[in-house]
Short mmCIF file of C-alpha atoms in Angstrom, two decimals:
data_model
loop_
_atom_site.label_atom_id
_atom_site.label_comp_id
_atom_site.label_asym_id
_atom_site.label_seq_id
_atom_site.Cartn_x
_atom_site.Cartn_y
_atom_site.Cartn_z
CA UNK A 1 -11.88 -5.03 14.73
CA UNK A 2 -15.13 -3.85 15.50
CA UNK A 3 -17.68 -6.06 17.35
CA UNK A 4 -20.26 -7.00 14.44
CA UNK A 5 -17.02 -8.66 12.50
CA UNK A 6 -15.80 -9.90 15.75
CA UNK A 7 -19.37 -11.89 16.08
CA UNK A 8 -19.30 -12.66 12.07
CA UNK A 9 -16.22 -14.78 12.92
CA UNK A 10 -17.77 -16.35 15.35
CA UNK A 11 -20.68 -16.99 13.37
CA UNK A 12 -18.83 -18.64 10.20
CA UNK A 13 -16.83 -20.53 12.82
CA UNK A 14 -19.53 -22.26 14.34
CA UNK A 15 -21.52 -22.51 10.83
CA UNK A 16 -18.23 -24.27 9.14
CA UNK A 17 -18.37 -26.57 11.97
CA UNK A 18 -22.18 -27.29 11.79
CA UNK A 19 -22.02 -27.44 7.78
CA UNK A 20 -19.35 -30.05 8.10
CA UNK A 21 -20.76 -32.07 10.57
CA UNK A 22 -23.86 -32.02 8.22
CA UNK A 23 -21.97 -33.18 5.03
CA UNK A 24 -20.21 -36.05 7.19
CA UNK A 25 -23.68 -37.03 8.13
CA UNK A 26 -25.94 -36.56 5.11
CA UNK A 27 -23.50 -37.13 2.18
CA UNK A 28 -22.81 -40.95 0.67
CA UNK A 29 -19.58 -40.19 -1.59
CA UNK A 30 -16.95 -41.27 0.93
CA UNK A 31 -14.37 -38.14 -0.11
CA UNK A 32 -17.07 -36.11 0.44
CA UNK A 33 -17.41 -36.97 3.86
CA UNK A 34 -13.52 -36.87 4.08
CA UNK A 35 -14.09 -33.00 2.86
CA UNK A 36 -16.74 -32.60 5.18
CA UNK A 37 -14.64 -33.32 8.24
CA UNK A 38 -12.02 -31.02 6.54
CA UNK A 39 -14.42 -28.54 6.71
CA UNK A 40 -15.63 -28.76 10.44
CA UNK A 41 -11.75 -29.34 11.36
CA UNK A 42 -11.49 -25.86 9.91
CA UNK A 43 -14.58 -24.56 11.86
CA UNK A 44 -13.24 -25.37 15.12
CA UNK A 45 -9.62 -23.71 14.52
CA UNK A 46 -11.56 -20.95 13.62
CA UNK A 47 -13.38 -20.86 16.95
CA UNK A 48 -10.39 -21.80 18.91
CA UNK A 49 -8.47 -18.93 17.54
CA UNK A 50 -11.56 -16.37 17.52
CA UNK A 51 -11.62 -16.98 21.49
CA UNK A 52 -8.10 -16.34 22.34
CA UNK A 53 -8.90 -12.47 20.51
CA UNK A 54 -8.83 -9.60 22.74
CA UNK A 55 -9.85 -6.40 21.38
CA UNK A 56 -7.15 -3.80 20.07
CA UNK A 57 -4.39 -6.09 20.50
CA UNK A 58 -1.62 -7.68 17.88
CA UNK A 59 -0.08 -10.89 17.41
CA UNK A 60 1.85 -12.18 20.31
CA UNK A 61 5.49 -11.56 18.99
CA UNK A 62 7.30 -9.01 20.62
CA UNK A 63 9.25 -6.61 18.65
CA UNK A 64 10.07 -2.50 18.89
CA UNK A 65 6.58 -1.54 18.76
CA UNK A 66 5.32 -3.53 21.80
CA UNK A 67 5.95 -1.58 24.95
CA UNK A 68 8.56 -3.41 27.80
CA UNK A 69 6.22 -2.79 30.48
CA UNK A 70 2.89 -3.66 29.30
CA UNK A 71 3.38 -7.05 26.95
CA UNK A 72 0.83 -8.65 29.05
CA UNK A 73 -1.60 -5.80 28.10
CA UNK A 74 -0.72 -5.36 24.63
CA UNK A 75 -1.19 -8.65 23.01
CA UNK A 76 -3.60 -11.83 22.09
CA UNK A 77 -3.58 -14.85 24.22
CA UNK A 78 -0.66 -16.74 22.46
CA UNK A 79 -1.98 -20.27 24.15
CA UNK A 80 -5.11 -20.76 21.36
CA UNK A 81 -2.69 -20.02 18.77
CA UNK A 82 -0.38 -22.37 20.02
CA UNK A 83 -3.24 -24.85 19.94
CA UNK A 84 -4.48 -24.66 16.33
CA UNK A 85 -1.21 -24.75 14.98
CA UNK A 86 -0.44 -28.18 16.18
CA UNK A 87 -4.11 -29.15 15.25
CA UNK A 88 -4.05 -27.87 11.68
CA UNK A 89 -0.96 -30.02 11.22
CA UNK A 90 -2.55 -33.36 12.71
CA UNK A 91 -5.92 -32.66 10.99
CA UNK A 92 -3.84 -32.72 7.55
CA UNK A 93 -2.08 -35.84 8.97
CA UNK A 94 -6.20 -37.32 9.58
CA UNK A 95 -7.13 -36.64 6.17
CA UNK A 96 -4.75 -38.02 4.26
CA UNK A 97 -5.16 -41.43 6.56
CA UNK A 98 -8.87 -40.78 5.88
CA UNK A 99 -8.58 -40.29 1.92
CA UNK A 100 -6.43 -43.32 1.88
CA UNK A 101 -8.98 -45.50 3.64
CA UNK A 102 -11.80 -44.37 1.90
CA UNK A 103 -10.08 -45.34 -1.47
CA UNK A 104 -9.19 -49.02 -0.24
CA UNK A 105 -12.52 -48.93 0.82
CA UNK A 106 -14.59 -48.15 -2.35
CA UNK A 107 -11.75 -50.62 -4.54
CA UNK A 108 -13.24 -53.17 -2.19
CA UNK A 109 -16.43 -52.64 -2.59
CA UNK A 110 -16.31 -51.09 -6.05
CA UNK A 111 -18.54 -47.72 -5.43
CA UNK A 112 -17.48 -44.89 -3.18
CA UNK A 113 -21.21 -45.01 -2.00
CA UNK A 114 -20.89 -45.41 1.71
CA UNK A 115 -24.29 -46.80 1.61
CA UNK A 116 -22.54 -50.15 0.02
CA UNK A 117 -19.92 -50.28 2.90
CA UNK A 118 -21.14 -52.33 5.64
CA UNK A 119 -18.83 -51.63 8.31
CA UNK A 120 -20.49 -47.81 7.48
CA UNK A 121 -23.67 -48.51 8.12
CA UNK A 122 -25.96 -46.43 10.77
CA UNK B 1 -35.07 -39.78 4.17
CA UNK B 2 -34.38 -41.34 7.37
CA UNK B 3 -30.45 -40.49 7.00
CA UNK B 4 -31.20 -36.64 6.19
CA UNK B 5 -34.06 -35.92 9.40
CA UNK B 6 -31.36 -38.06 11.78
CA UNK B 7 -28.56 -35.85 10.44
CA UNK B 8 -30.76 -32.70 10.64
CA UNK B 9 -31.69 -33.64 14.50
CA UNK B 10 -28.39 -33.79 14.87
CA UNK B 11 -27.03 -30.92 13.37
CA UNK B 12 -29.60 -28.67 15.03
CA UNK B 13 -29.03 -30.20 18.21
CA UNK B 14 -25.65 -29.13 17.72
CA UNK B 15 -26.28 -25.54 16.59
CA UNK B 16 -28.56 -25.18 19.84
CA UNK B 17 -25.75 -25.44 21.98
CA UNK B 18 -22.95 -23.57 19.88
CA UNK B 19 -26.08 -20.81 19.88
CA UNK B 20 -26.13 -21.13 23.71
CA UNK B 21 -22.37 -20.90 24.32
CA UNK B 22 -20.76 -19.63 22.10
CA UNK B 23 -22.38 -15.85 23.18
CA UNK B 24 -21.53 -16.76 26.59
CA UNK B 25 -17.80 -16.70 25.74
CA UNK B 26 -17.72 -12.33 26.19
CA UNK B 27 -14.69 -10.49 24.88
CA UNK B 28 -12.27 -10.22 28.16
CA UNK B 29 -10.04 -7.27 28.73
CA UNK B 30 -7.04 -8.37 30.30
CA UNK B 31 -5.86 -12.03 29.27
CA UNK B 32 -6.77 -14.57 31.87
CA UNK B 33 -4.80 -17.22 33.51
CA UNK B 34 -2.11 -19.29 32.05
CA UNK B 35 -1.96 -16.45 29.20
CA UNK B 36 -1.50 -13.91 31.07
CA UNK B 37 1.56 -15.83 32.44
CA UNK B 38 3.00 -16.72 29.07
CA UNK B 39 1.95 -13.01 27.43
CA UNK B 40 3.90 -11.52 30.25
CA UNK B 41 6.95 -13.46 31.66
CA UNK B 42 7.23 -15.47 28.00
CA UNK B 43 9.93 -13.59 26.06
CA UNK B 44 12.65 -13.44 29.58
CA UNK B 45 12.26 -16.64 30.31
CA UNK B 46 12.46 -18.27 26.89
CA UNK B 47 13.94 -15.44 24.95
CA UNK B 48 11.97 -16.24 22.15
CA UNK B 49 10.10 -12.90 21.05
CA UNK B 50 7.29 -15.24 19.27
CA UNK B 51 5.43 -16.24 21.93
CA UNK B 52 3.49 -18.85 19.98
CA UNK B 53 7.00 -20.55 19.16
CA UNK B 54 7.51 -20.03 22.84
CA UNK B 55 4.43 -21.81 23.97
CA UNK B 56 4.94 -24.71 21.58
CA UNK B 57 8.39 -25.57 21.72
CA UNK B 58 9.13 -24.64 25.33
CA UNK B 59 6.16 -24.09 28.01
CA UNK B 60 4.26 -27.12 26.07
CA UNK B 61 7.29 -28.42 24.51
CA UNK B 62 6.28 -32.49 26.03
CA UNK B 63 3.00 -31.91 23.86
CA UNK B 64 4.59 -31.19 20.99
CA UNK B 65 6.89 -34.43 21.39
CA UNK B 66 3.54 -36.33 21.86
CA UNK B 67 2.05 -34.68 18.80
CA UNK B 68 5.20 -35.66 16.40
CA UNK B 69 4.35 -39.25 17.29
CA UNK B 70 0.78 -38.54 16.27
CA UNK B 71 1.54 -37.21 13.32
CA UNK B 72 4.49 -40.60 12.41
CA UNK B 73 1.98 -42.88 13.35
CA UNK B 74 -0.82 -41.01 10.82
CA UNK B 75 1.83 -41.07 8.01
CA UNK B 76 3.19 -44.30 8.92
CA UNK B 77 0.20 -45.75 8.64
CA UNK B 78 -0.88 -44.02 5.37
CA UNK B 79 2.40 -44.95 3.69
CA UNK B 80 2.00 -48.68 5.35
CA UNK B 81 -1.57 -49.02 3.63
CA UNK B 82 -1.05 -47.68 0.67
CA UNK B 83 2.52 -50.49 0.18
CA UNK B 84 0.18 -53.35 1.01
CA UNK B 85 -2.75 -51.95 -1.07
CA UNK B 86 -1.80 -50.33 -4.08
CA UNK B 87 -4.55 -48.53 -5.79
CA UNK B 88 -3.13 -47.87 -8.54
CA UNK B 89 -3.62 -44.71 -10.43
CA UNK B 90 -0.70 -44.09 -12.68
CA UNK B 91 0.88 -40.49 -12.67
CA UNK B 92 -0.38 -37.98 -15.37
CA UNK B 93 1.37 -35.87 -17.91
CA UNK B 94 1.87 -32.82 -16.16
CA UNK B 95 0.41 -29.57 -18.03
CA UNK B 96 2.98 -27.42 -19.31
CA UNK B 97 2.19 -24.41 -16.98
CA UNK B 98 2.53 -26.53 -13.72
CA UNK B 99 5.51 -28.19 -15.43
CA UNK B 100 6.97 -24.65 -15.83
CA UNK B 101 6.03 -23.62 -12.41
CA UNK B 102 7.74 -26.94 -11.04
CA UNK B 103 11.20 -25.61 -12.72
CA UNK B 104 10.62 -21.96 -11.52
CA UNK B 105 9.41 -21.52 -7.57
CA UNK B 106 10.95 -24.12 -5.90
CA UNK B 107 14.16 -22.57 -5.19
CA UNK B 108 12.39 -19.32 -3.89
CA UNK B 109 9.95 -21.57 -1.63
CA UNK B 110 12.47 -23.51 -0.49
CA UNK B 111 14.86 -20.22 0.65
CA UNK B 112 11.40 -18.93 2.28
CA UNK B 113 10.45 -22.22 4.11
CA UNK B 114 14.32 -22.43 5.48
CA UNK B 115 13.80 -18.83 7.04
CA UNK B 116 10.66 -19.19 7.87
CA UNK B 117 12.15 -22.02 10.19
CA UNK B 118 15.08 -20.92 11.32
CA UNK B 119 13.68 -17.46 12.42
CA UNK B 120 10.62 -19.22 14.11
CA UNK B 121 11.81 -17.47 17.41
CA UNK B 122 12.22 -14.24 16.34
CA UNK B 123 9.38 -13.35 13.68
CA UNK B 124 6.12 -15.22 12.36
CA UNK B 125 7.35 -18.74 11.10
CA UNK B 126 7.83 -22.63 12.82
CA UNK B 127 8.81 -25.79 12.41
CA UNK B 128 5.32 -27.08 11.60
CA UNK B 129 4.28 -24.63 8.65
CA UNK B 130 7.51 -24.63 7.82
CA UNK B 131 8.26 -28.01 7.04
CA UNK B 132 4.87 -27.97 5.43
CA UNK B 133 6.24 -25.31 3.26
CA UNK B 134 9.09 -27.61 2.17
CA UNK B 135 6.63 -30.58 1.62
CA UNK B 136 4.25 -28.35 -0.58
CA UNK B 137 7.57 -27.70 -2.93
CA UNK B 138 8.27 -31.90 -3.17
CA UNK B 139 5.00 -32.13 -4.36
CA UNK B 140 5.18 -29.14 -6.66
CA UNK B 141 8.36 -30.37 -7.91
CA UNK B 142 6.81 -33.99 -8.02
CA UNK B 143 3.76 -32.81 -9.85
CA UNK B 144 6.06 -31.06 -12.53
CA UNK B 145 7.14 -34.35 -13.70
CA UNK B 146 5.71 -37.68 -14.88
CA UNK B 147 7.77 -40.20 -13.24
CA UNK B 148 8.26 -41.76 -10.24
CA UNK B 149 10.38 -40.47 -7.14
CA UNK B 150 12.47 -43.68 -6.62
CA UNK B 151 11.76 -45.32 -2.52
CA UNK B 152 15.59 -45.21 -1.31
CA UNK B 153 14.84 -44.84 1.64
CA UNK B 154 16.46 -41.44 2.23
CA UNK B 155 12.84 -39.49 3.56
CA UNK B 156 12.80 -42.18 5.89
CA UNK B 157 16.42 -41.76 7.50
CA UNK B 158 15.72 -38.42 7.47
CA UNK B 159 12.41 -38.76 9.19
CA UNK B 160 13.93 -41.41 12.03
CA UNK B 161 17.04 -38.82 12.64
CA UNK B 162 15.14 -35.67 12.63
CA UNK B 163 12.72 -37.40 15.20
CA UNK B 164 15.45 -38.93 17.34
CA UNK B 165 17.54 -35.38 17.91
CA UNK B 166 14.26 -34.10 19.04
CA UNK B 167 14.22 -36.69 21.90
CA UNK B 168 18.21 -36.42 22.24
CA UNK B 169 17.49 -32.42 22.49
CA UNK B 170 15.46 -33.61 25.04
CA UNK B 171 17.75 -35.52 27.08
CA UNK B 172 20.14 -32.75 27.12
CA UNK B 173 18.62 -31.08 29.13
CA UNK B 174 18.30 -33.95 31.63
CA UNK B 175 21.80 -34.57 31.76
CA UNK B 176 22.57 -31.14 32.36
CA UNK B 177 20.25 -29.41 34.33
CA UNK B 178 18.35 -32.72 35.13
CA UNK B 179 15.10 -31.41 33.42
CA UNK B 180 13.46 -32.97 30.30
CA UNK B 181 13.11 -30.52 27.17
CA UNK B 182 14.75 -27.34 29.44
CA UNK B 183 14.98 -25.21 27.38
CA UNK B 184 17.55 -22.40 28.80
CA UNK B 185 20.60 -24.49 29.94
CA UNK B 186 22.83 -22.59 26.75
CA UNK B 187 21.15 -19.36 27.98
CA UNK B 188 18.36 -17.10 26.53
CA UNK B 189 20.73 -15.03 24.78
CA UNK B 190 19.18 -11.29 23.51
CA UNK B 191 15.53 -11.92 22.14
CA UNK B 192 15.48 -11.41 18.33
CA UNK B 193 18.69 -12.36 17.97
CA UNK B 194 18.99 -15.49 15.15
CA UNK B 195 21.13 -16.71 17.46
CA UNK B 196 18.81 -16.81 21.10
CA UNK B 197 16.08 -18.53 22.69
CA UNK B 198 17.80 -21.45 24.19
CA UNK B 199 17.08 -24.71 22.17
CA UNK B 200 13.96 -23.17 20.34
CA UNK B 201 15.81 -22.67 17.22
CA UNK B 202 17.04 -26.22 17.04
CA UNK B 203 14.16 -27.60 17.94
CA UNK B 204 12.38 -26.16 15.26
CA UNK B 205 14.77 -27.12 12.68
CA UNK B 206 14.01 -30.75 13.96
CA UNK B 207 10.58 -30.32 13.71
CA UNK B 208 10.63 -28.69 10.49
CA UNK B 209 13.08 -31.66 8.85
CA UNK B 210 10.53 -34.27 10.47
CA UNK B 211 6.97 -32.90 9.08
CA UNK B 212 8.88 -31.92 5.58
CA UNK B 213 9.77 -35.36 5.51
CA UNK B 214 6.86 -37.34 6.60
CA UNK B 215 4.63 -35.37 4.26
CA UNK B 216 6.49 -35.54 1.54
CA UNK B 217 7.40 -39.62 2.38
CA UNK B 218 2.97 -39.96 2.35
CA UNK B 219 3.16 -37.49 -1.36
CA UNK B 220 5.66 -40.39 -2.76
CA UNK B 221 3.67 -43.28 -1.35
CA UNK B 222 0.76 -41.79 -3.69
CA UNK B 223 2.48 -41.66 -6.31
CA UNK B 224 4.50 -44.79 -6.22
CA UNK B 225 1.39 -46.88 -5.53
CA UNK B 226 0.42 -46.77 -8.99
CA UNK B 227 3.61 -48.33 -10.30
CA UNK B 228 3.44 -51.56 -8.36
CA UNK B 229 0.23 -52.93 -10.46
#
């Protein structure tokens, strides 16, 4: 991986994160805002991942082609990865409590316009 | 207008500082730290050759516990809303292509997700994508048709037992060795063996039965909340 895609990852990584704080802040739809936070939830797994990379390394699972000695040399940090796993999970887990709010939300006050909501307001 | 220049502020506030860290954080050579110890000492003392299974189940394995009950309470409380408020939304026809679909791939994603878990030690694969896996073919399978998947309560004793022999696995390990979630009491066995890595394996079955089930108990609370108006 050469070091202008290595900064391109970070780059989309931080702009996913910045986009979706954006849309949670600017947009009145309330599932847009739910996709929003989707969106910088996948912006910082990107980043977490991205900063666990070490260059001209694989995956952290061991197998044939890893050699006994050197395992510490010859793979990613396996602790980020550990990390965003769990968090892609629970961020799924967020949205769907999210969507289901936001539904009951705009039944109750019949528009999904978050400008209508007052417990939204800012 | 006042919304969009606050949210801009904010946003660019933000992007300052990711623009001032984020090229702090240089590429390192050697892995640092707590990775270093994992990347290096991870597959003998857990005998897991996935380290990233190792890290989760075993080093971290307390976390994980703590982030099961994150994710029951999330779906518990989805599937708890959506009983006492039902919106409402009654269940399509399916199209005929996913309806075809529905009858074709499950079988083959279901054979893939149960591999995928059981051989989370030895090769890519988990209890957390793959119980997601399983929970993607419910809905498929769901989506295929346009009834109702009857509440009898079976994703829910599922859910509760799956959760409970995670804790039990747990205490195993206390009453043996006197250590919470150890994980190499029944021995490490050769790594990538199926049969190695301690209590990794089961572990990750539980796992994977518990997130197959609570996502696919929050898919049937959508759907049945449209049947109760």
């Amino acid at each position: 991986m050469s070091t202008v895609f290595y900064w391109t990852i970070a780059g989309t990584a931080a702009g996913l994160v910045l986009v979706g704080l954006w849309g949670i802040l600017t947009r009145r739809h309330i599932l847009r805002i739910a996709l929003a936070f989707t969106v910088a939830d996948t912006g910082v797994n990107l980043l977490l991942v991205w900063s666990g990379y070490l260059p001209g390394r694989t995956t952290p699972i061991i197998d044939d082609s890893i050699p006994v000695s050197g395992m510490a040399s010859a793979v990613v940090d396996p602790l980020p990865q550990a990390l965003v796993l769990t968090s892609i999970v629970i961020g799924v887990a967020v949205a769907a409590l999210f969507v289901v709010v936001g539904v009951l939300a705009s039944r109750r006050t019949g528009s999904a316009d978050v400008r209508r909501m007052k417990e939204l307001r800012w | 207008m006042i919304r969009t220049l606050t949210g801009l502020i904010i946003v660019l506030a933000l992007g300052a500082v990711v623009a001032a860290v984020v090229p702090e954080m240089q590429m390192h050579e050697e892995l640092q730290g707590v990775g270093f110890t994992y990347a290096s000492r991870g597959m003998y003392e857990t005998g897991s050759s996935n380290l990233v299974t190792a890290v989760i189940v075993a080093y971290r394995g307390l976390d994980t516990l703590g982030e099961v009950v994150v994710l029951f309470c999330a779906s518990t409380a989805v599937i708890l809303i959506l009983t006492l408020f039902p919106i409402g939304i009654k269940p399509s026809e399916p199209s005929g292509i996913v309806a075809f679909t529905a009858k074709v791939l499950p079988a083959p994603i279901l054979l893939f997700a149960v591999y995928f878990i059981a051989h989370s030690h030895t090769s890519p694969g988990g209890g957390f994508p793959g119980g997601a896996i399983i929970a993607s073919t419910f809905l498929l399978v769901m989506l295929g048709s346009s009834s109702i998947p009857d509440s009898s309560g079976r994703i829910p004793a599922i859910e509760s037992l799956a959760g409970l022999s995670f804790g039990l696995l747990g205490f195993w390990g206390v009453m043996v060795v006197g250590q919470f979630l150890n994980n190499t009491f029944l021995g490490t066995g050769t790594p990538g063996e199926l049969i190695s890595a301690g209590l990794i394996p089961l572990i990750s079955i539980a796992i994977g039965a518990k997130v197959a089930s609570e996502f696919s108990g929050v898919f049937t609370a959508f759907r049945n909340t449209g049947s109760r108006v």
